[in-house]
XYZ file of C-alpha atoms in Angstrom:
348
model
C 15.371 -25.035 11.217
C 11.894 -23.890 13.057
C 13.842 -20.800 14.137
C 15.179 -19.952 10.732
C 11.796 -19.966 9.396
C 10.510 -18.094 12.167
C 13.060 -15.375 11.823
C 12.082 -14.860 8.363
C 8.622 -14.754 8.819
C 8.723 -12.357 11.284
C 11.111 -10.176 9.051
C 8.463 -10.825 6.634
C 5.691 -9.891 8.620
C 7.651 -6.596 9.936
C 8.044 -5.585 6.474
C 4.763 -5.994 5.684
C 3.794 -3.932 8.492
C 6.128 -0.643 7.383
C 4.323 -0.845 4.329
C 1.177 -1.073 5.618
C 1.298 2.530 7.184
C 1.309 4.073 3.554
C -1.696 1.591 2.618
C -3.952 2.939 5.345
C -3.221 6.446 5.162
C -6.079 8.989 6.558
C -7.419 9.342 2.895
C -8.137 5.937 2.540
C -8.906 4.956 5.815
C -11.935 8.050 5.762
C -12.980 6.188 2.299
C -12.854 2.401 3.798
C -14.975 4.240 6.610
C -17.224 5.363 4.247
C -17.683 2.281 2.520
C -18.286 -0.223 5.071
C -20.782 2.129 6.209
C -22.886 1.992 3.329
C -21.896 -1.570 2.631
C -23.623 -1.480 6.406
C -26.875 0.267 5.238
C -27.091 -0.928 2.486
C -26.605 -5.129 4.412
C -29.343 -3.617 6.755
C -31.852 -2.752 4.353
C -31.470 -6.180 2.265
C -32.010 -7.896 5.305
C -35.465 -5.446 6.489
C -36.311 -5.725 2.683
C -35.556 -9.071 1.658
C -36.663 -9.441 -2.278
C -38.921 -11.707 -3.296
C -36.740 -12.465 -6.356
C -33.601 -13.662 -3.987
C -31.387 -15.621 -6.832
C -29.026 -12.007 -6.826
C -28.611 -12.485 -3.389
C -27.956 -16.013 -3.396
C -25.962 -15.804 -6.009
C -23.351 -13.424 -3.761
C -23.838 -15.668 -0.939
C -22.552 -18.455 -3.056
C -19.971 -16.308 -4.864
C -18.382 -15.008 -1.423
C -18.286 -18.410 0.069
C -16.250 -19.835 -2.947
C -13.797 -17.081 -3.042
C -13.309 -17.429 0.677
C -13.075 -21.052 0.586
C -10.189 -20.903 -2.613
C -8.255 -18.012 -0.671
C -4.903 -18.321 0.901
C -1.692 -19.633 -0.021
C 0.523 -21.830 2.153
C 3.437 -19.852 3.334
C 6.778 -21.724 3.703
C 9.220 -18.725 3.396
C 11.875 -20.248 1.143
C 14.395 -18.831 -0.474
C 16.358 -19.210 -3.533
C 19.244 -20.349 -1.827
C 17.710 -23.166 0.507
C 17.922 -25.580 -2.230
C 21.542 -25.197 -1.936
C 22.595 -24.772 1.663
C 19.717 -26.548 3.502
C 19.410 -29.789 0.705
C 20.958 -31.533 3.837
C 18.132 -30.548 6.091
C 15.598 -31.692 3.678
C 14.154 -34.421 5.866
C 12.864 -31.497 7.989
C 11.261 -29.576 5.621
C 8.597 -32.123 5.961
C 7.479 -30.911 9.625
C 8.264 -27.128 8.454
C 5.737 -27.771 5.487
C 3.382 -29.150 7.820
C 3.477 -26.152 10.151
C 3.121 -23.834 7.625
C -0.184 -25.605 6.643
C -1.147 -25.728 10.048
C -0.455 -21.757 10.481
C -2.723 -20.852 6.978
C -5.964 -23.296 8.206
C -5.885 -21.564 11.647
C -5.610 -18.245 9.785
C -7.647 -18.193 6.528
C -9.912 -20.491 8.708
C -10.545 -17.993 11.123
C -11.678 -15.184 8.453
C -13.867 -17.770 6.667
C -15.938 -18.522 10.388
C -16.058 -14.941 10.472
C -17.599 -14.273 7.446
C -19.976 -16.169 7.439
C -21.058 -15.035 10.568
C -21.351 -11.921 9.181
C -23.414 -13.582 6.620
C -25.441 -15.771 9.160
C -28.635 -13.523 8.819
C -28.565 -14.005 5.234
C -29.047 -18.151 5.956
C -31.226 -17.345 8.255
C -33.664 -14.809 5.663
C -33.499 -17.980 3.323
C -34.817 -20.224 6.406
C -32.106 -22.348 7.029
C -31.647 -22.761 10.363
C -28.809 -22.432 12.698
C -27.618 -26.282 12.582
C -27.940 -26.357 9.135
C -25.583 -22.694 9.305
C -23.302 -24.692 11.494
C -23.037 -27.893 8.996
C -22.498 -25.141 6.247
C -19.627 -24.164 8.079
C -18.149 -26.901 8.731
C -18.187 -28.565 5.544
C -16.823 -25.073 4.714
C -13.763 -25.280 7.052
C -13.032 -29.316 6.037
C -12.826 -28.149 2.134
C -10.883 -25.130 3.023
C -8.753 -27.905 5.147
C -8.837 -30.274 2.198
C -7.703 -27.486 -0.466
C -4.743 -26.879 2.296
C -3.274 -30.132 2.020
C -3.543 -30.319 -1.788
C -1.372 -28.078 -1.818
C 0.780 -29.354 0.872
C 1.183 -32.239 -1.284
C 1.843 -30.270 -4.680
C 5.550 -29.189 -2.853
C 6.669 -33.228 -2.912
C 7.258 -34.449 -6.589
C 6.882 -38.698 -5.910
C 8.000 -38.246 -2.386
C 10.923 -36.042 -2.731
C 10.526 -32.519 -1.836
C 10.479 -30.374 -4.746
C 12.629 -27.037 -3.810
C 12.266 -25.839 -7.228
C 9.210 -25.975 -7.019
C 8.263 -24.996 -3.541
C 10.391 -21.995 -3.626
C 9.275 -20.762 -7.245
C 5.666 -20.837 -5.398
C 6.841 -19.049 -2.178
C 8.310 -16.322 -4.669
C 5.046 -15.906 -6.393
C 3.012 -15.843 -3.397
C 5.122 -12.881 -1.459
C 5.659 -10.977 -4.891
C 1.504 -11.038 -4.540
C 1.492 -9.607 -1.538
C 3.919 -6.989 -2.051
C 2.436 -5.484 -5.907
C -0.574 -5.146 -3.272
C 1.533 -2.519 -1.154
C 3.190 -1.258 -4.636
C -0.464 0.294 -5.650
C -0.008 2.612 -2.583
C 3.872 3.356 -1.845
C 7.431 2.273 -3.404
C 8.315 -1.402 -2.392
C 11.507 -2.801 -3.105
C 12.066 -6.376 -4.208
C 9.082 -6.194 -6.535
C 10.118 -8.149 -9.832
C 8.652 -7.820 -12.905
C 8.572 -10.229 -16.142
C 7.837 -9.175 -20.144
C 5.215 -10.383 -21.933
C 5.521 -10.048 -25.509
C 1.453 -9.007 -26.121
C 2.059 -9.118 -30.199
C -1.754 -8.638 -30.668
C -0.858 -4.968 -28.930
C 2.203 -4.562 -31.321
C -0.121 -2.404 -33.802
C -0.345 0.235 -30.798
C 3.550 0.563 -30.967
C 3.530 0.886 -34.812
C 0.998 3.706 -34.905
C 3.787 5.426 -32.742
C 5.581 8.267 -34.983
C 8.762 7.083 -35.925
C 11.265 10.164 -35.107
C 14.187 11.170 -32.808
C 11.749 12.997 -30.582
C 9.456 10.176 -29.956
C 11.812 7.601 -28.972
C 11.730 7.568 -25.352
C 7.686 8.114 -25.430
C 8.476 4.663 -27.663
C 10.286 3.140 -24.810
C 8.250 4.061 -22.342
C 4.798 2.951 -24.736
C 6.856 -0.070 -24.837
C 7.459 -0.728 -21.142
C 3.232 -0.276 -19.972
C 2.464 -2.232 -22.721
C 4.821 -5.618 -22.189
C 6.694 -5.285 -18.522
C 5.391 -5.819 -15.672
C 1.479 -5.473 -14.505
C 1.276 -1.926 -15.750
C -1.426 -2.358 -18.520
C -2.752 -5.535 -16.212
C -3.009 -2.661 -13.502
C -5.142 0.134 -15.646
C -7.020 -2.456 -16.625
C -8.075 -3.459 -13.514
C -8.425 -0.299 -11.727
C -10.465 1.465 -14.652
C -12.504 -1.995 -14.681
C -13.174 -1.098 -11.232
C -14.269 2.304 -11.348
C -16.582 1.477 -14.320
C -17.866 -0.841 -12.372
C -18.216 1.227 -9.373
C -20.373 3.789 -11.560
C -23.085 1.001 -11.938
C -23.275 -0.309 -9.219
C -23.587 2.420 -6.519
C -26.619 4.452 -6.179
C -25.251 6.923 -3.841
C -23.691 9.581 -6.179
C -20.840 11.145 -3.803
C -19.511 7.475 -2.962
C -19.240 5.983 -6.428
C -17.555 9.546 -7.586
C -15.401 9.461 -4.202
C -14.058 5.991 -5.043
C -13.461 6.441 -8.868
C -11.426 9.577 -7.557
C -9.250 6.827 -5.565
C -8.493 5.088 -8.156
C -7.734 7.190 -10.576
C -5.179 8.235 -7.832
C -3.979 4.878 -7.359
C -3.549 4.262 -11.454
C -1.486 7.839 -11.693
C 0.951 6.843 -8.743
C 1.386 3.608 -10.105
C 2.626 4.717 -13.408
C 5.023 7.037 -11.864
C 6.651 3.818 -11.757
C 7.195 3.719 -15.463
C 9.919 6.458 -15.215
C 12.718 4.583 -13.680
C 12.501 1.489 -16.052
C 15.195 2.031 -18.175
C 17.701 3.061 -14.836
C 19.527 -0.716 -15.216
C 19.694 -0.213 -19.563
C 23.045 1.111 -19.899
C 22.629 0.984 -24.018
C 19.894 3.723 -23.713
C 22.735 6.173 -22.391
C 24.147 5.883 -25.495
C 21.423 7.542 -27.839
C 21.971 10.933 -29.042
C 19.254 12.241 -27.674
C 18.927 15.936 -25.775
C 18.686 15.555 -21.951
C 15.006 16.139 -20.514
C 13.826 13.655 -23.769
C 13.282 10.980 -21.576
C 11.237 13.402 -19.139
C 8.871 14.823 -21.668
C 8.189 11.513 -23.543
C 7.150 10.140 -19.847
C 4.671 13.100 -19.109
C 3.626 12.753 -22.190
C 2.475 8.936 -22.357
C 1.338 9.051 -18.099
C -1.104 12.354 -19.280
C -2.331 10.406 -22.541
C -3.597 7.280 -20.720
C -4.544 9.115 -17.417
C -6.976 11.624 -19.888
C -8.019 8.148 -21.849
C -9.266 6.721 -18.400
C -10.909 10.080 -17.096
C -12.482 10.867 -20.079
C -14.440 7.079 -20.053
C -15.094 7.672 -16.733
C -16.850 11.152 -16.971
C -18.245 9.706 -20.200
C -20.169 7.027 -17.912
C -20.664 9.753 -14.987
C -22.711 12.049 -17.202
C -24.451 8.919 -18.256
C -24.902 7.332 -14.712
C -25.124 9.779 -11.972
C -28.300 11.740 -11.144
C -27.079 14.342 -9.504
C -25.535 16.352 -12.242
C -23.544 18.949 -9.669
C -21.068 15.875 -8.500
C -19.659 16.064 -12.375
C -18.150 19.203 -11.223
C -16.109 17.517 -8.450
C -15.318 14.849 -10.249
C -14.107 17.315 -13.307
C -12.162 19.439 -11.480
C -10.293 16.640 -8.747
C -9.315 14.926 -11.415
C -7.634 17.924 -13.818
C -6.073 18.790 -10.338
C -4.490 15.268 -9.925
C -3.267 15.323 -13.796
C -2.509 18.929 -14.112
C -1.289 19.860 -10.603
C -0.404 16.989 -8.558
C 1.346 14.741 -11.588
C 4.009 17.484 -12.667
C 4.972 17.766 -8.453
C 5.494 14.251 -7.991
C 7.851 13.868 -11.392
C 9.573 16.611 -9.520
C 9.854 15.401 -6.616
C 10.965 11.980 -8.396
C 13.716 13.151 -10.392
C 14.863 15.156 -7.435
């Protein structure tokens, strides 16, 4: 049993590290650079210039810690079929459960202590001193241990192991980690569940009901109920909005909008094969090269939706006046240039 689970977690893990290749690609590795080095200044100068007003900062402090502390997921590696062939071996699931708790404390344990080191002069501006840090800490690691066995305990259902359960949770913790690698590259075994949204069904009846709009119908359809696609622009336009007011330095905040308006356009590309497994949509009369145009057509309409908020907020936001003009023309070059080569090079 201990080296069936290890074999899949190392498959797992090798996986993981393919896709990780197209995650930290030299764009984005130059713009993490970037970033942690004016998350660096910018640490520095809090910490030379402590404010006098400190609730903001404690506020963070207290904010990081909490979302450190309520990270992590145990991972068991089940699979759909263990509650069929291994139901024998289910009296040692209870020391592979165990382990896997074991392996997530040492791990999401680990990043917590360093974090807060990282964070140890900001204890120390508010004058608590290093045993009190080290108390901090430790209560720290003993609720992150705590919240570890909770949910050690939430895979038995009145002392039985629940594989149901246990492997519905394993599912939804790897399908997690792999929409992460989706934003950046095509991953396969990514599933994706329909949400029927009927307070958005007023968007699909201001749709023009003809012939030629049916697959831009479809495909209006799809972003707005399957999968995380309207989740996903929500979230990355929520972040470059958010980016806009909170960064000072002009060429960053415009940099990282940039990124994600990159990041939103290659995840939509995803919209086009949606309808690959619907046999019944062969079937429509339609005029080959519909499907194509009523794609480009919806991916341009909510890519120009996006970038047009976020210039709106850029005029309104950034000082300098000249990085507009990057922003302006990157962005027509990503809708106008770079999103016709990559439906290319997709139908291709």
């Amino acid at each position: 049993m201990k080296e069936v689970f290890a074999r899949r977690r190392l498959a797992f893990l090798q996986r993981c590290s393919k896709y990780l290749r197209y995650v930290l690609n030299d764009h984005f590795v130059l713009v993490l650079m970037v970033f942690l080095g004016f998350v660096s200044l910018q640490y520095r100068q809090l910490l030379s210039e402590f404010p006098k007003n400190s609730w903001p900062v404690l506020f963070l402090l207290v904010t990081i810690s909490l979302l450190l502390l309520f990270s992590g997921q145990v991972a068991t590696y089940l699979e759909e079929a263990d509650q069929t062939f291994l139901l024998a071996k289910e009296g040692s699931m209870a020391t592979i459960v165990r382990a896997a708790g074991l392996r997530t404390f040492a791990v999401w344990g680990s990043v917590q202590a360093v974090v807060q080191l990282i964070l140890l002069p900001l204890y120390l501006a508010f004058g608590l001193p290093v045993w009190g840090f080290a108390i901090v800490l430790c209560l720290l690691l003993a609720g992150k241990y705590l919240l570890i066995q909770r949910q050690l305990s939430s895979f038995y259902q009145q002392r039985v192991f629940d594989w149901s359960g246990s492997i519905q949770l394993e599912q939804k913790r790897k399908q997690g980690i792999l929409r992460f690698f989706a934003l950046f590259t095509s991953v396969k075994g990514v599933t994706t569940a329909v949400k029927r949204r009927s307070y958005l069904d007023w968007l699909l009846g201001s749709v023009e009901n003809s012939q030629g709009r049916t697959w831009f119908y479809l495909y209006f359809r799809a972003f707005l109920r399957a999968g995380d696609y309207l989740g996903l622009t929500m979230r990355l336009t929520g972040l470059a909005v958010l980016v806009l007011f909170t960064i000072e330095e002009d060429w960053l905040a415009v940099g990282l909008v940039l990124v994600f308006h990159y990041l939103l356009l290659f995840q939509l590309l995803g919209l086009y094969n949606h309808y690959d497994y619907q046999y019944l949509v062969q079937l429509y009369p339609l005029e080959n090269g519909v499907n194509l145009a009523g794609f480009r057509r919806l991916v341009k309409g909510i890519l120009y939706l996006v970038f047009t908020l976020n210039l709106l907020l850029a005029f309104l936001l950034i000082q300098e006046k000249s990085w507009l003009f990057l922003l302006l023309a990157v962005g027509l070059g990503l809708q106008e240039i770079y999103l016709p080569l990559k439906i290319k090079k997709l139908i291709d």
